[in-house]
Amino acid sequence: MADWIARTSGSVQGRIQVPGDKSVSHRAIMLASIADGTSRIDGFLEGEDTRATARIFSQLGVRIEAPSDGVRIVHGVGIDGLLAPSCELDCGNSGTAMRLLSGLFASQTFASTLVGDESLSKRPMRRVTDPLCSMGARIDTEAGGTPPLHISPAVALVGIDYDSPVASAQVKSAVLLAGLRAQGMTSVTEPHPTRDYTERMLRAFGINIDYRPGFASLKGGQRLRATEVQVPGDFSSAAFAITAATLVPGSQLIIENVGIDPRRTGLLEALRLMGAHIDIHNVRSGPTGEIATLLIQHAPLHGIDVPVTLVPDMIDEFPVLFAAAACADGVTRVRGASELRVKESDRISAMANGLRALGIDVHETDDGADIVGGNAGGGDVDSLGDHRIAMAFAVLAQRAGGDVQIRDIDNVATSYPSFDTQMRGLGLGLEAAN
Ligand code: S3P
């Protein structure tokens, strides 16, 4: 288990591109694998999560070539062409892989078992298995609704009109992917719009799908056509450098080629409400939403009540928002974010415990926290093996009064393997601990 030592260094300066979007990379492999013909993916995230998805499709008979870093050539086998696996399918740390694949495999005529690592094995899966079983799928979980998922061969799925109780792109996507091979129409309505990459990408792969914010609907029995996918930079990865440049005096940073879909960029709004200086330039449209160049300058921050309506649009960015809040003047209140308790770790308590270890006052609630901005000191924090907790504390350490030891950082490789080298290149103080 590796650790980092992170500490204040100079200002954050430079121009970077962050690795490819994780959500788009997963979906690109999945849809290309079940399409007719050969697809090319550029900008693919070379992370452990997305590689796990690619490995699973190789185990189901899909030939996937990797001619260079960030490129995949996927020889699709068609919607009915996946082969029965001869082993358990390992999703590693990835909730996106497990939940979306459960939808895709629920309609197959072969049995499959989806397993995950220690963190994923604790995460709730009934949110996907309930709607899938109501379509006729047969999926067994552990008693608490946790993985492994044992998926029995399907007889025939029927489409549903699903009113999802949770604002989750993973749930919506699982149901839509099952709907591809179900009889009739499958529709999903969400309590709050979530990222629509599955819908946009199904359309790019030739599927006739009707969607608008908070709703999506498709008819079963359609086939996917191979296409080319250009994966944008991942806003959730950019979020760390954006926050570091905002927090450290004298910083000026440019991030190019970042996806700025509004369903992903709630953090920009929240940081701006706190006083951040972030400009968006060179906006152009891409198949998975708008892409832009971001220009960030240091600015002093003040605490805010994070608008509850922003929560789904920044659901992966709360660890780094907590770090920003710890350096802001006054109190930042987060509410309506109970989903954070079932991410790769319980992100509310992981951040609260780490902040307290650095001398920051935090009051936890069931669905959020009050973070009292102050002067963080040095100390020892446990990331609990959660990539975004580790990276958030690496950012906060740039404003701490002493060295911050960050425990258990290996899983940073799930989403951002080049994080430490890229951040050092921008001037952040971050080293492997001995
Ligand atoms: C994702 C959706 C979000 C997000 C996750 C990726 C996706 O999860 O937290 O990192 O790719 O669909 P939920 O849909 O469970 O909110």
Short mmCIF file of C-alpha atoms and ligand atoms in Angstrom, two decimals:
data_model
loop_
_atom_site.label_atom_id
_atom_site.label_comp_id
_atom_site.label_asym_id
_atom_site.label_seq_id
_atom_site.Cartn_x
_atom_site.Cartn_y
_atom_site.Cartn_z
CA MET A 1 0.00 0.00 0.00
CA ALA A 2 1.64 3.26 -1.13
CA ASP A 3 1.43 6.69 0.50
CA TRP A 4 2.19 10.24 -0.59
CA ILE A 5 3.77 13.13 1.25
CA ALA A 6 2.25 16.38 0.02
CA ARG A 7 3.30 19.89 1.01
CA THR A 8 3.16 23.53 0.06
CA SER A 9 5.38 24.34 -2.88
CA GLY A 10 5.35 27.32 -5.24
CA SER A 11 2.38 28.59 -7.21
CA VAL A 12 0.54 26.38 -9.73
CA GLN A 13 1.66 27.31 -13.24
CA GLY A 14 1.34 25.74 -16.66
CA ARG A 15 -0.80 24.38 -19.45
CA ILE A 16 -2.07 20.79 -19.38
CA GLN A 17 -4.50 18.34 -20.90
CA VAL A 18 -6.04 15.89 -18.48
CA PRO A 19 -6.64 12.19 -19.32
CA GLY A 20 -9.76 11.05 -21.14
CA ASP A 21 -13.19 11.05 -19.57
CA LYS A 22 -13.81 7.90 -17.55
CA SER A 23 -17.57 7.75 -18.13
CA VAL A 24 -17.18 8.21 -21.89
CA SER A 25 -14.30 5.70 -22.11
CA HIS A 26 -16.35 2.95 -20.40
CA ARG A 27 -19.32 3.54 -22.66
CA ALA A 28 -17.16 3.71 -25.79
CA ILE A 29 -15.77 0.21 -25.12
CA MET A 30 -19.20 -1.19 -24.26
CA LEU A 31 -21.06 0.19 -27.27
CA ALA A 32 -18.23 -0.49 -29.74
CA SER A 33 -18.10 -4.10 -28.53
CA ILE A 34 -21.77 -4.76 -29.30
CA ALA A 35 -21.82 -2.74 -32.54
CA ASP A 36 -21.60 -4.15 -36.06
CA GLY A 37 -18.19 -3.27 -37.50
CA THR A 38 -14.92 -1.80 -36.27
CA SER A 39 -14.85 1.31 -34.09
CA ARG A 40 -11.89 3.52 -33.20
CA ILE A 41 -11.62 5.24 -29.82
CA ASP A 42 -9.17 8.14 -29.38
CA GLY A 43 -8.40 9.71 -26.02
CA PHE A 44 -9.36 6.50 -24.16
CA LEU A 45 -8.58 6.74 -20.43
CA GLU A 46 -5.69 4.39 -19.63
CA GLY A 47 -6.99 3.87 -16.10
CA GLU A 48 -7.56 0.66 -14.18
CA ASP A 49 -11.35 1.10 -14.22
CA THR A 50 -11.69 1.51 -17.97
CA ARG A 51 -9.10 -1.17 -18.67
CA ALA A 52 -11.17 -3.55 -16.52
CA THR A 53 -14.14 -2.91 -18.80
CA ALA A 54 -12.04 -3.56 -21.92
CA ARG A 55 -10.65 -6.77 -20.37
CA ILE A 56 -14.17 -8.04 -19.68
CA PHE A 57 -15.18 -7.62 -23.33
CA SER A 58 -12.03 -9.46 -24.42
CA GLN A 59 -13.16 -12.30 -22.14
CA LEU A 60 -16.49 -12.28 -24.01
CA GLY A 61 -14.81 -12.74 -27.39
CA VAL A 62 -14.37 -9.13 -28.55
CA ARG A 63 -11.02 -8.37 -30.21
CA ILE A 64 -9.71 -5.04 -28.91
CA GLU A 65 -6.42 -3.69 -30.22
CA ALA A 66 -4.39 -1.02 -28.41
CA PRO A 67 -1.99 0.30 -31.10
CA SER A 68 -0.87 3.18 -28.86
CA ASP A 69 -1.65 4.82 -25.54
CA GLY A 70 -5.19 6.20 -25.53
CA VAL A 71 -6.23 4.41 -28.72
CA ARG A 72 -8.45 1.35 -29.00
CA ILE A 73 -9.63 -0.40 -32.14
CA VAL A 74 -12.68 -2.46 -31.22
CA HIS A 75 -13.88 -5.21 -33.56
CA GLY A 76 -17.55 -5.24 -32.61
CA VAL A 77 -19.36 -8.58 -32.52
CA GLY A 78 -22.90 -7.20 -32.89
CA ILE A 79 -25.73 -7.05 -30.37
CA ASP A 80 -26.10 -10.87 -30.26
CA GLY A 81 -22.44 -11.77 -30.67
CA LEU A 82 -20.93 -11.82 -27.16
CA LEU A 83 -19.65 -15.26 -26.11
CA ALA A 84 -20.25 -16.92 -22.75
CA PRO A 85 -17.38 -16.15 -20.35
CA SER A 86 -15.35 -18.98 -18.86
CA CYS A 87 -14.52 -17.05 -15.67
CA GLU A 88 -15.89 -14.44 -13.27
CA LEU A 89 -15.82 -10.93 -14.72
CA ASP A 90 -13.77 -8.58 -12.55
CA CYS A 91 -14.94 -4.94 -12.46
CA GLY A 92 -12.16 -4.01 -10.00
CA ASN A 93 -13.01 -0.73 -8.23
CA SER A 94 -15.52 0.42 -10.84
CA GLY A 95 -19.19 0.95 -9.97
CA THR A 96 -19.80 2.26 -13.49
CA ALA A 97 -18.50 -0.97 -15.02
CA MET A 98 -20.53 -3.21 -12.73
CA ARG A 99 -23.81 -1.30 -12.96
CA LEU A 100 -23.76 -0.68 -16.71
CA LEU A 101 -22.60 -4.22 -17.48
CA SER A 102 -25.35 -5.68 -15.30
CA GLY A 103 -27.82 -4.00 -17.68
CA LEU A 104 -26.02 -5.19 -20.77
CA PHE A 105 -25.57 -8.77 -19.58
CA ALA A 106 -29.08 -9.10 -18.07
CA SER A 107 -30.47 -9.79 -21.55
CA GLN A 108 -27.82 -12.32 -22.63
CA THR A 109 -28.56 -16.00 -23.09
CA PHE A 110 -25.44 -16.93 -21.09
CA ALA A 111 -24.81 -16.77 -17.34
CA SER A 112 -22.25 -14.32 -15.98
CA THR A 113 -20.88 -13.32 -12.58
CA LEU A 114 -19.66 -9.78 -11.94
CA VAL A 115 -17.23 -9.33 -9.05
CA GLY A 116 -15.33 -6.34 -7.67
CA ASP A 117 -12.65 -5.33 -5.19
CA GLU A 118 -13.22 -4.78 -1.46
CA SER A 119 -14.74 -1.31 -1.95
CA LEU A 120 -17.02 -2.26 -4.84
CA SER A 121 -18.13 -5.38 -2.95
CA LYS A 122 -19.74 -3.09 -0.34
CA ARG A 123 -21.66 -0.87 -2.77
CA PRO A 124 -25.44 -1.02 -3.29
CA MET A 125 -26.59 -2.86 -6.43
CA ARG A 126 -30.35 -3.17 -5.84
CA ARG A 127 -30.76 0.21 -7.48
CA VAL A 128 -29.94 -1.61 -10.75
CA THR A 129 -31.03 -5.19 -10.04
CA ASP A 130 -34.56 -4.11 -8.97
CA PRO A 131 -35.50 -2.45 -12.28
CA LEU A 132 -33.66 -5.11 -14.29
CA CYS A 133 -35.52 -7.92 -12.51
CA SER A 134 -38.80 -6.15 -13.15
CA MET A 135 -37.90 -6.41 -16.88
CA GLY A 136 -37.60 -10.18 -16.42
CA ALA A 137 -33.89 -10.46 -15.64
CA ARG A 138 -32.70 -12.91 -13.01
CA ILE A 139 -29.87 -11.48 -10.92
CA ASP A 140 -28.78 -12.62 -7.46
CA THR A 141 -26.78 -10.46 -5.09
CA GLU A 142 -25.48 -11.00 -1.57
CA ALA A 143 -28.11 -10.65 1.17
CA GLY A 144 -27.48 -6.89 1.55
CA GLY A 145 -27.87 -6.23 -2.16
CA THR A 146 -24.11 -6.08 -2.68
CA PRO A 147 -21.86 -7.83 -5.25
CA PRO A 148 -21.06 -10.36 -6.61
CA LEU A 149 -23.89 -10.21 -9.15
CA HIS A 150 -24.88 -13.64 -10.48
CA ILE A 151 -26.77 -13.07 -13.72
CA SER A 152 -28.75 -16.07 -15.05
CA PRO A 153 -29.35 -16.60 -18.76
CA ALA A 154 -32.29 -14.43 -19.83
CA VAL A 155 -35.48 -15.87 -21.27
CA ALA A 156 -36.86 -12.66 -22.76
CA LEU A 157 -36.81 -9.19 -21.24
CA VAL A 158 -39.72 -6.81 -21.59
CA GLY A 159 -39.32 -3.05 -21.73
CA ILE A 160 -40.37 -0.94 -18.72
CA ASP A 161 -41.29 2.62 -17.98
CA TYR A 162 -39.01 3.20 -15.00
CA ASP A 163 -39.46 6.11 -12.62
CA SER A 164 -36.06 6.06 -10.93
CA PRO A 165 -36.05 7.08 -7.25
CA VAL A 166 -32.36 8.05 -7.48
CA ALA A 167 -30.66 10.63 -9.71
CA SER A 168 -28.10 8.21 -11.13
CA ALA A 169 -26.70 8.00 -14.65
CA GLN A 170 -25.54 4.48 -13.81
CA VAL A 171 -29.09 3.33 -13.03
CA LYS A 172 -30.53 5.06 -16.10
CA SER A 173 -27.79 3.55 -18.29
CA ALA A 174 -28.23 0.01 -16.94
CA VAL A 175 -31.96 0.08 -17.72
CA LEU A 176 -31.43 1.57 -21.21
CA LEU A 177 -28.73 -0.96 -22.05
CA ALA A 178 -31.04 -3.80 -20.98
CA GLY A 179 -33.75 -2.18 -23.09
CA LEU A 180 -31.66 -2.67 -26.24
CA ARG A 181 -32.59 -6.36 -26.29
CA ALA A 182 -35.98 -6.11 -24.53
CA GLN A 183 -39.39 -6.36 -26.18
CA GLY A 184 -41.05 -3.00 -26.79
CA MET A 185 -40.17 0.39 -25.33
CA THR A 186 -37.92 1.04 -22.34
CA SER A 187 -38.11 4.49 -20.73
CA VAL A 188 -36.42 6.05 -17.71
CA THR A 189 -37.51 9.18 -15.85
CA GLU A 190 -35.09 10.69 -13.33
CA PRO A 191 -35.74 12.87 -10.25
CA HIS A 192 -32.98 15.24 -11.50
CA PRO A 193 -31.23 15.16 -14.88
CA THR A 194 -27.91 13.27 -14.85
CA ARG A 195 -25.10 12.95 -17.38
CA ASP A 196 -26.53 11.82 -20.71
CA TYR A 197 -23.47 10.16 -22.27
CA THR A 198 -25.24 6.82 -22.72
CA GLU A 199 -28.04 8.50 -24.64
CA ARG A 200 -25.72 10.66 -26.78
CA MET A 201 -23.42 7.77 -27.53
CA LEU A 202 -26.22 5.30 -28.33
CA ARG A 203 -27.40 7.86 -30.89
CA ALA A 204 -23.86 8.20 -32.29
CA PHE A 205 -23.80 4.40 -32.67
CA GLY A 206 -26.98 4.61 -34.78
CA ILE A 207 -29.66 3.86 -32.17
CA ASN A 208 -32.94 5.69 -32.49
CA ILE A 209 -33.36 7.10 -28.94
CA ASP A 210 -35.57 9.86 -27.67
CA TYR A 211 -34.10 11.88 -24.78
CA ARG A 212 -34.26 15.19 -23.00
CA PRO A 213 -33.00 16.25 -19.57
CA GLY A 214 -34.42 13.79 -17.02
CA PHE A 215 -35.97 11.38 -19.55
CA ALA A 216 -34.82 8.78 -22.09
CA SER A 217 -36.66 6.17 -24.15
CA LEU A 218 -35.71 3.60 -26.78
CA LYS A 219 -37.25 0.63 -28.57
CA GLY A 220 -35.70 -2.80 -28.22
CA GLY A 221 -34.41 -4.81 -31.17
CA GLN A 222 -32.24 -2.13 -32.81
CA ARG A 223 -28.65 -2.72 -33.91
CA LEU A 224 -25.60 -0.51 -33.26
CA ARG A 225 -23.33 0.70 -36.06
CA ALA A 226 -19.58 1.11 -35.49
CA THR A 227 -18.32 4.67 -35.28
CA GLU A 228 -15.36 6.81 -34.17
CA VAL A 229 -15.30 8.18 -30.64
CA GLN A 230 -13.15 11.11 -29.58
CA VAL A 231 -13.03 11.11 -25.77
CA PRO A 232 -12.75 14.59 -24.18
CA GLY A 233 -10.59 15.36 -21.15
CA ASP A 234 -12.31 14.36 -17.90
CA PHE A 235 -13.69 17.35 -15.99
CA SER A 236 -13.59 15.27 -12.80
CA SER A 237 -9.82 14.91 -13.20
CA ALA A 238 -9.39 18.57 -14.18
CA ALA A 239 -11.23 19.49 -10.96
CA PHE A 240 -8.09 18.83 -8.87
CA ALA A 241 -5.78 21.16 -10.80
CA ILE A 242 -8.59 23.76 -11.06
CA THR A 243 -8.94 23.77 -7.28
CA ALA A 244 -5.19 23.74 -6.64
CA ALA A 245 -4.69 26.80 -8.89
CA THR A 246 -7.61 28.54 -7.20
CA LEU A 247 -6.20 27.91 -3.71
CA VAL A 248 -2.50 28.70 -4.14
CA PRO A 249 -1.56 32.42 -4.33
CA GLY A 250 0.11 33.54 -7.57
CA SER A 251 -1.24 30.60 -9.63
CA GLN A 252 -2.23 30.72 -13.26
CA LEU A 253 -3.24 27.56 -15.11
CA ILE A 254 -4.62 26.59 -18.51
CA ILE A 255 -6.41 23.27 -19.05
CA GLU A 256 -7.18 22.38 -22.67
CA ASN A 257 -9.70 20.03 -24.23
CA VAL A 258 -11.93 19.47 -21.18
CA GLY A 259 -15.52 18.28 -21.41
CA ILE A 260 -17.76 20.99 -19.90
CA ASP A 261 -21.14 19.30 -20.03
CA PRO A 262 -23.40 21.13 -17.52
CA ARG A 263 -24.30 17.80 -15.89
CA ARG A 264 -20.62 17.47 -14.91
CA THR A 265 -19.46 21.00 -14.11
CA GLY A 266 -21.40 21.91 -10.98
CA LEU A 267 -18.04 22.44 -9.25
CA LEU A 268 -17.32 25.42 -11.54
CA GLU A 269 -20.54 27.04 -10.37
CA ALA A 270 -19.84 26.26 -6.71
CA LEU A 271 -16.25 27.58 -6.87
CA ARG A 272 -17.39 30.72 -8.67
CA LEU A 273 -20.01 31.31 -5.96
CA MET A 274 -17.11 31.03 -3.49
CA GLY A 275 -15.15 33.70 -5.42
CA ALA A 276 -13.01 31.67 -7.85
CA HIS A 277 -11.68 33.13 -11.12
CA ILE A 278 -12.30 30.53 -13.82
CA ASP A 279 -12.77 31.55 -17.46
CA ILE A 280 -14.03 29.30 -20.24
CA HIS A 281 -12.56 29.82 -23.74
CA ASN A 282 -12.62 28.17 -27.14
CA VAL A 283 -15.90 26.34 -26.60
CA ARG A 284 -16.71 23.84 -29.33
CA SER A 285 -19.22 21.05 -29.56
CA GLY A 286 -18.28 17.40 -29.57
CA PRO A 287 -20.40 14.24 -29.78
CA THR A 288 -20.53 13.90 -25.99
CA GLY A 289 -21.13 17.59 -25.23
CA GLU A 290 -19.14 20.81 -25.30
CA ILE A 291 -15.36 20.90 -24.95
CA ALA A 292 -13.37 23.97 -23.90
CA THR A 293 -10.16 25.50 -22.58
CA LEU A 294 -10.25 26.62 -18.95
CA LEU A 295 -8.16 29.47 -17.55
CA ILE A 296 -7.83 29.54 -13.77
CA GLN A 297 -6.24 32.19 -11.56
CA HIS A 298 -5.78 32.20 -7.81
CA ALA A 299 -8.58 33.85 -5.86
CA PRO A 300 -9.42 33.98 -2.15
CA LEU A 301 -12.56 31.94 -1.41
CA HIS A 302 -15.42 32.43 1.02
CA GLY A 303 -17.81 29.81 2.39
CA ILE A 304 -21.24 29.22 0.79
CA ASP A 305 -24.32 27.09 1.16
CA VAL A 306 -23.82 24.78 -1.84
CA PRO A 307 -27.12 24.95 -3.79
CA VAL A 308 -28.82 21.55 -3.49
CA THR A 309 -29.74 21.69 -7.17
CA LEU A 310 -26.01 21.59 -8.04
CA VAL A 311 -25.37 18.35 -6.14
CA PRO A 312 -25.98 15.82 -8.97
CA ASP A 313 -23.92 17.99 -11.34
CA MET A 314 -20.87 17.81 -9.07
CA ILE A 315 -21.40 14.44 -7.41
CA ASP A 316 -17.80 13.29 -7.99
CA GLU A 317 -16.29 16.65 -7.03
CA PHE A 318 -17.27 16.87 -3.35
CA PRO A 319 -13.94 15.62 -2.01
CA VAL A 320 -12.11 18.49 -3.68
CA LEU A 321 -14.93 20.92 -2.83
CA PHE A 322 -14.42 19.97 0.84
CA ALA A 323 -10.71 20.77 0.37
CA ALA A 324 -11.57 24.19 -1.09
CA ALA A 325 -14.06 24.81 1.73
CA ALA A 326 -11.35 24.05 4.31
CA CYS A 327 -9.31 26.97 2.90
CA ALA A 328 -12.24 29.37 2.47
CA ASP A 329 -13.16 32.19 4.77
CA GLY A 330 -16.24 31.14 6.79
CA VAL A 331 -18.48 28.08 6.74
CA THR A 332 -19.43 26.00 3.70
CA ARG A 333 -22.60 23.94 4.05
CA VAL A 334 -23.29 20.83 1.95
CA ARG A 335 -26.70 19.17 2.10
CA GLY A 336 -28.71 16.77 -0.08
CA ALA A 337 -25.60 14.74 -0.85
CA SER A 338 -26.26 11.40 0.91
CA GLU A 339 -25.15 9.60 -2.30
CA LEU A 340 -21.60 10.49 -1.21
CA ARG A 341 -21.89 7.84 1.48
CA VAL A 342 -22.06 5.03 -1.13
CA LYS A 343 -19.24 6.03 -3.48
CA GLU A 344 -15.81 4.32 -3.57
CA SER A 345 -15.75 5.20 0.16
CA ASP A 346 -18.15 7.03 2.45
CA ARG A 347 -16.87 10.34 1.13
CA ILE A 348 -18.55 12.50 3.78
CA SER A 349 -16.85 10.74 6.67
CA ALA A 350 -13.57 10.12 4.78
CA MET A 351 -13.22 13.86 4.09
CA ALA A 352 -14.48 14.92 7.53
CA ASN A 353 -12.02 12.63 9.32
CA GLY A 354 -9.10 13.72 7.15
CA LEU A 355 -9.92 17.41 7.57
CA ARG A 356 -10.17 17.02 11.34
CA ALA A 357 -6.77 15.31 11.35
CA LEU A 358 -5.41 18.51 9.77
CA GLY A 359 -7.10 20.72 12.37
CA ILE A 360 -10.16 21.79 10.36
CA ASP A 361 -13.48 21.89 12.16
CA VAL A 362 -16.19 19.81 10.38
CA HIS A 363 -19.70 18.93 11.48
CA GLU A 364 -21.13 15.90 9.63
CA THR A 365 -24.82 15.40 8.88
CA ASP A 366 -26.49 12.39 7.25
CA ASP A 367 -26.51 14.09 3.86
CA GLY A 368 -23.60 16.51 4.02
CA ALA A 369 -21.40 18.57 6.31
CA ASP A 370 -20.58 22.04 7.60
CA ILE A 371 -16.92 22.78 6.95
CA VAL A 372 -15.41 25.67 8.90
CA GLY A 373 -12.65 27.20 6.81
CA GLY A 374 -9.38 27.77 8.64
CA ASN A 375 -5.65 27.13 8.56
CA ALA A 376 -4.99 23.45 7.87
CA GLY A 377 -1.88 22.06 9.49
CA GLY A 378 0.22 19.03 8.60
CA GLY A 379 -0.86 15.54 9.60
CA ASP A 380 -1.76 12.05 8.56
CA VAL A 381 -4.89 11.29 6.52
CA ASP A 382 -6.32 8.01 5.25
CA SER A 383 -7.77 8.00 1.73
CA LEU A 384 -9.44 4.64 2.48
CA GLY A 385 -8.27 3.54 -0.96
CA ASP A 386 -10.55 6.11 -2.62
CA HIS A 387 -8.83 7.83 -5.56
CA ARG A 388 -10.71 11.11 -5.25
CA ILE A 389 -10.10 11.39 -1.47
CA ALA A 390 -6.34 10.91 -2.04
CA MET A 391 -6.21 13.54 -4.80
CA ALA A 392 -8.35 16.01 -2.81
CA PHE A 393 -5.91 15.90 0.12
CA ALA A 394 -2.95 16.32 -2.26
CA VAL A 395 -4.61 19.58 -3.34
CA LEU A 396 -5.44 20.75 0.17
CA ALA A 397 -1.85 20.04 1.29
CA GLN A 398 -0.69 22.85 -1.02
CA ARG A 399 -2.20 25.23 1.52
CA ALA A 400 -1.39 23.30 4.71
CA GLY A 401 1.06 24.51 7.33
CA GLY A 402 3.05 21.25 7.35
CA ASP A 403 3.59 17.94 5.56
CA VAL A 404 0.47 15.90 4.86
CA GLN A 405 0.93 12.13 4.69
CA ILE A 406 -1.80 10.61 2.52
CA ARG A 407 -2.32 6.88 3.05
CA ASP A 408 -3.34 4.20 0.55
CA ILE A 409 -3.09 6.08 -2.74
CA ASP A 410 -2.77 3.14 -5.18
CA ASN A 411 -6.33 3.52 -6.49
CA VAL A 412 -5.51 6.92 -7.99
CA ALA A 413 -4.55 4.72 -10.96
CA THR A 414 -8.22 3.81 -11.44
CA SER A 415 -9.01 7.25 -12.88
CA TYR A 416 -5.85 9.40 -13.11
CA PRO A 417 -2.64 7.35 -13.29
CA SER A 418 -0.51 10.36 -14.29
CA PHE A 419 -1.84 12.58 -11.46
CA ASP A 420 1.36 12.83 -9.41
CA THR A 421 3.72 13.49 -12.33
CA GLN A 422 1.30 15.94 -13.93
CA MET A 423 0.76 17.82 -10.65
CA ARG A 424 4.50 17.98 -9.91
CA GLY A 425 4.93 19.46 -13.42
CA LEU A 426 2.55 22.25 -12.40
CA GLY A 427 4.57 22.94 -9.25
CA LEU A 428 2.61 21.03 -6.59
CA GLY A 429 4.60 19.50 -3.76
CA LEU A 430 3.83 15.76 -3.96
CA GLU A 431 6.13 12.77 -3.52
CA ALA A 432 5.96 9.08 -2.84
CA ALA A 433 6.49 8.39 0.88
CA ASN A 434 9.19 5.86 1.79
C1 S3P B 1 -21.10 7.78 -13.50
C2 S3P B 1 -22.17 8.25 -12.79
C3 S3P B 1 -22.07 8.74 -11.40
C4 S3P B 1 -20.63 9.04 -11.00
C5 S3P B 1 -19.67 7.98 -11.45
C6 S3P B 1 -19.73 7.78 -12.95
C7 S3P B 1 -21.33 7.28 -14.88
O1 S3P B 1 -22.58 7.73 -10.53
O2 S3P B 1 -20.54 9.20 -9.60
O3 S3P B 1 -18.35 8.33 -11.09
O4 S3P B 1 -20.34 7.11 -15.64
O5 S3P B 1 -22.50 7.05 -15.23
P1 S3P B 1 -24.16 7.67 -10.19
O6 S3P B 1 -24.83 7.50 -11.49
O7 S3P B 1 -24.34 6.50 -9.29
O8 S3P B 1 -24.46 8.97 -9.52
#
